[in-house]
Amino acid sequence: MGPTASGKTQLAIQLAQRLGGEVISVDSALVFRGMDIGTAKPDLSERAGIPHHLIDILDPSERYSTGQFQKDAAKLIIAISQRGKIPILAGGTMLYFHGLLHGISLLPPADPAIRATLEHEARQFGWEALHNRLKTIDPVSANRIHPNDPQRIQRALEIYQLTGRSMTDVIADNPPPPQNFDLISLMIAPYDREHLAERIRRRFRTMLDQGLIAEVQALKDRGDLHLDLPSMRAVGYRQVWDYLEGNDSFDDMQDKGITATRQFAKRQMTWLRKESFQLELKSEDPRRLEQAMQALAPLLA
């Protein structure tokens, strides 16, 4: 696990090469086809012949839930293990990790009509207004869900409309099943916030140089995508979309993209501080791979 721009992908591939493993992506944006530059998706050469899973499995018009990730990842863990390989999960979508490691309570399925109504209300009044509504219905969930997280605000309100009860109460009555696999947990992160901020600045500017604007323009030109979809809410895509709509200058778009990425990384670090790890690695340390191998050797013996 680690925040964005920390070097998770490279380390996962290196570990897979050394250990005979396959990589399972834990990233809510890498699942979408045609979203390569803005997600820092590793191309085939970067994957170095290591099998990667849960990348390019959906069209950007589709949705992918934590529950679906949990099911897909659990099946892959079993299949990879049966092949005599080691499953290596790497990514920054902490809710996916949490769902896999701690389980997901049984919740009612999505209701397209309710979701459409909530999205319409959000376009009218803004997601902040819906987050404020959630505070009165379910203050525990509202405190946990960021005001800039439309997907989870929508889900919490949807559950309330479906059941008449808060998501907190529904989850409490439906405890998740325990995990059935052993876990070795590693974290990689830069030395401090300034190092991380600089890595984020460099990476976002590199994405722009590599053609992020053209990538978003191609998605926008399809005509069936919009900013209420989870895919288009991915960090960077929304900011470039607004720029293409003429709402921001290039410089403002770049600043907003970098700021949004830094805020995302901050939320990731908040999640990570609640977890425990067998080993914590620093992104800038040239010995990080060897340190990981030394720590893993007795555990994998």
Coordinates of C-alpha atoms in Angstrom, one line a residue, residues 3-161:
P3 CA -0.1 7.1 -1.5
T4 CA -0.2 8.1 -5.1
A5 CA 3.2 8.7 -6.8
S6 CA 5.1 6.6 -4.1
G7 CA 6.4 3.9 -6.4
K8 CA 4.0 1.1 -5.6
T9 CA 3.8 -0.3 -9.2
Q10 CA 7.5 -0.5 -9.7
L11 CA 8.1 -2.2 -6.4
A12 CA 5.3 -4.7 -6.9
I13 CA 6.8 -5.7 -10.3
Q14 CA 10.2 -6.0 -8.8
L15 CA 8.9 -8.2 -6.0
A16 CA 6.9 -10.3 -8.5
Q17 CA 10.1 -10.9 -10.5
R18 CA 12.1 -12.0 -7.4
L19 CA 9.4 -14.1 -5.8
G20 CA 7.6 -15.6 -8.8
G21 CA 4.4 -13.6 -8.3
E22 CA 1.5 -12.0 -10.2
V23 CA 0.2 -8.5 -9.6
I24 CA -3.4 -7.7 -8.6
S25 CA -4.2 -4.0 -9.1
V26 CA -6.0 -2.4 -6.2
D27 CA -6.9 0.8 -8.1
S28 CA -10.4 2.1 -8.9
A29 CA -9.2 3.9 -12.0
L30 CA -6.9 1.3 -13.6
V31 CA -10.0 -0.9 -14.2
F32 CA -11.1 1.4 -17.0
R33 CA -9.9 1.0 -20.6
G34 CA -8.7 4.1 -22.5
M35 CA -7.6 5.8 -19.3
D36 CA -3.9 5.2 -19.4
I37 CA -1.9 8.4 -19.0
G38 CA -3.9 10.0 -16.2
T39 CA -3.9 6.8 -14.1
A40 CA -0.2 6.2 -14.6
K41 CA -1.2 2.7 -15.9
P42 CA 1.9 0.6 -16.5
D43 CA 2.2 -0.3 -20.2
L44 CA 3.2 -3.8 -21.3
S45 CA 6.9 -3.0 -21.4
E46 CA 6.8 -1.6 -17.8
R47 CA 5.0 -4.8 -16.6
A48 CA 8.1 -6.7 -17.6
G49 CA 6.3 -9.9 -18.5
I50 CA 4.6 -10.1 -15.1
P51 CA 0.9 -10.9 -15.3
H52 CA -1.3 -8.0 -14.1
H53 CA -4.9 -8.4 -13.1
L54 CA -7.9 -6.1 -12.7
I55 CA -6.5 -3.6 -15.3
D56 CA -8.5 -2.6 -18.4
I57 CA -11.5 -4.7 -17.5
L58 CA -14.3 -2.1 -17.9
D59 CA -15.4 0.6 -20.2
P60 CA -15.4 4.1 -18.6
S61 CA -19.2 4.2 -18.8
E62 CA -19.5 1.3 -16.4
R63 CA -19.2 1.2 -12.6
Y64 CA -17.1 -1.0 -10.3
S65 CA -17.9 -1.4 -6.6
T66 CA -15.8 -2.3 -3.6
G67 CA -17.9 -5.5 -3.3
Q68 CA -17.1 -6.5 -6.9
F69 CA -13.4 -5.8 -6.3
Q70 CA -13.6 -8.0 -3.2
K71 CA -15.1 -10.9 -5.1
D72 CA -12.7 -10.6 -8.1
A73 CA -9.6 -10.2 -6.0
A74 CA -10.5 -13.2 -3.7
K75 CA -10.9 -15.4 -6.8
L76 CA -7.6 -14.2 -8.2
I77 CA -5.8 -14.8 -4.9
I78 CA -7.0 -18.4 -5.0
A79 CA -6.2 -18.9 -8.7
I80 CA -2.7 -17.4 -8.5
S81 CA -1.9 -19.4 -5.4
Q82 CA -3.1 -22.6 -7.1
R83 CA -0.6 -21.9 -9.9
G84 CA 2.2 -21.9 -7.3
K85 CA 2.6 -18.1 -7.6
I86 CA 2.4 -15.4 -5.0
P87 CA -0.4 -12.9 -5.3
I88 CA 1.0 -9.4 -4.9
L89 CA -1.7 -6.7 -4.4
A90 CA -0.6 -3.2 -5.1
G91 CA -2.5 0.1 -5.4
G92 CA -3.9 3.1 -3.6
T93 CA -7.6 2.6 -3.4
M94 CA -7.7 2.1 0.3
L95 CA -11.4 1.3 0.5
Y96 CA -10.7 -1.7 -1.8
F97 CA -8.0 -2.9 0.5
H98 CA -10.2 -2.4 3.5
G99 CA -13.1 -4.4 1.9
L100 CA -10.8 -7.3 1.0
L101 CA -8.9 -7.4 4.3
H102 CA -11.7 -6.7 6.7
G103 CA -14.7 -7.9 4.7
I104 CA -17.9 -6.1 3.5
S105 CA -21.2 -6.2 5.2
L106 CA -24.2 -7.4 3.2
L107 CA -25.9 -4.3 1.9
P108 CA -28.8 -3.9 -0.5
P109 CA -28.0 -3.8 -4.2
A110 CA -27.8 -0.5 -6.1
D111 CA -31.1 1.1 -7.3
P112 CA -30.6 2.9 -10.6
A113 CA -33.7 5.1 -10.1
I114 CA -32.6 6.3 -6.7
R115 CA -29.1 6.9 -8.0
A116 CA -30.4 8.9 -10.9
T117 CA -32.5 11.1 -8.6
L118 CA -29.5 11.7 -6.3
E119 CA -27.3 12.6 -9.3
H120 CA -29.9 15.0 -10.5
E121 CA -30.1 16.6 -7.1
A122 CA -26.3 16.9 -7.0
R123 CA -26.3 18.7 -10.3
Q124 CA -28.9 21.1 -8.9
F125 CA -27.6 21.7 -5.4
G126 CA -24.0 20.3 -5.3
W127 CA -22.6 17.2 -3.5
E128 CA -21.8 19.4 -0.5
A129 CA -25.6 19.8 0.1
L130 CA -26.1 16.1 -0.2
H131 CA -23.2 15.5 2.3
N132 CA -24.9 17.9 4.7
R133 CA -28.1 15.9 4.3
L134 CA -26.1 12.8 5.2
K135 CA -24.9 14.4 8.3
T136 CA -28.4 14.6 9.7
I137 CA -29.2 11.0 8.6
D138 CA -26.0 9.2 9.4
P139 CA -23.4 11.5 11.2
V140 CA -21.0 8.5 11.6
S141 CA -20.8 7.8 7.9
A142 CA -20.7 11.6 7.1
N143 CA -17.7 12.0 9.3
R144 CA -16.0 9.1 7.6
I145 CA -16.9 10.1 4.0
H146 CA -15.1 13.1 2.5
P147 CA -17.5 15.9 1.2
N148 CA -15.7 15.5 -2.2
D149 CA -16.5 11.8 -2.5
P150 CA -19.8 11.7 -4.5
Q151 CA -19.8 8.0 -5.0
R152 CA -19.9 7.1 -1.3
I153 CA -22.2 10.0 -0.4
Q154 CA -24.6 8.7 -3.0
R155 CA -24.3 5.1 -1.7
A156 CA -25.0 6.1 1.9
L157 CA -28.0 8.1 1.0
E158 CA -29.2 5.3 -1.3
I159 CA -29.0 2.8 1.5
Y160 CA -31.1 5.1 3.7
Q161 CA -33.8 5.5 1.0

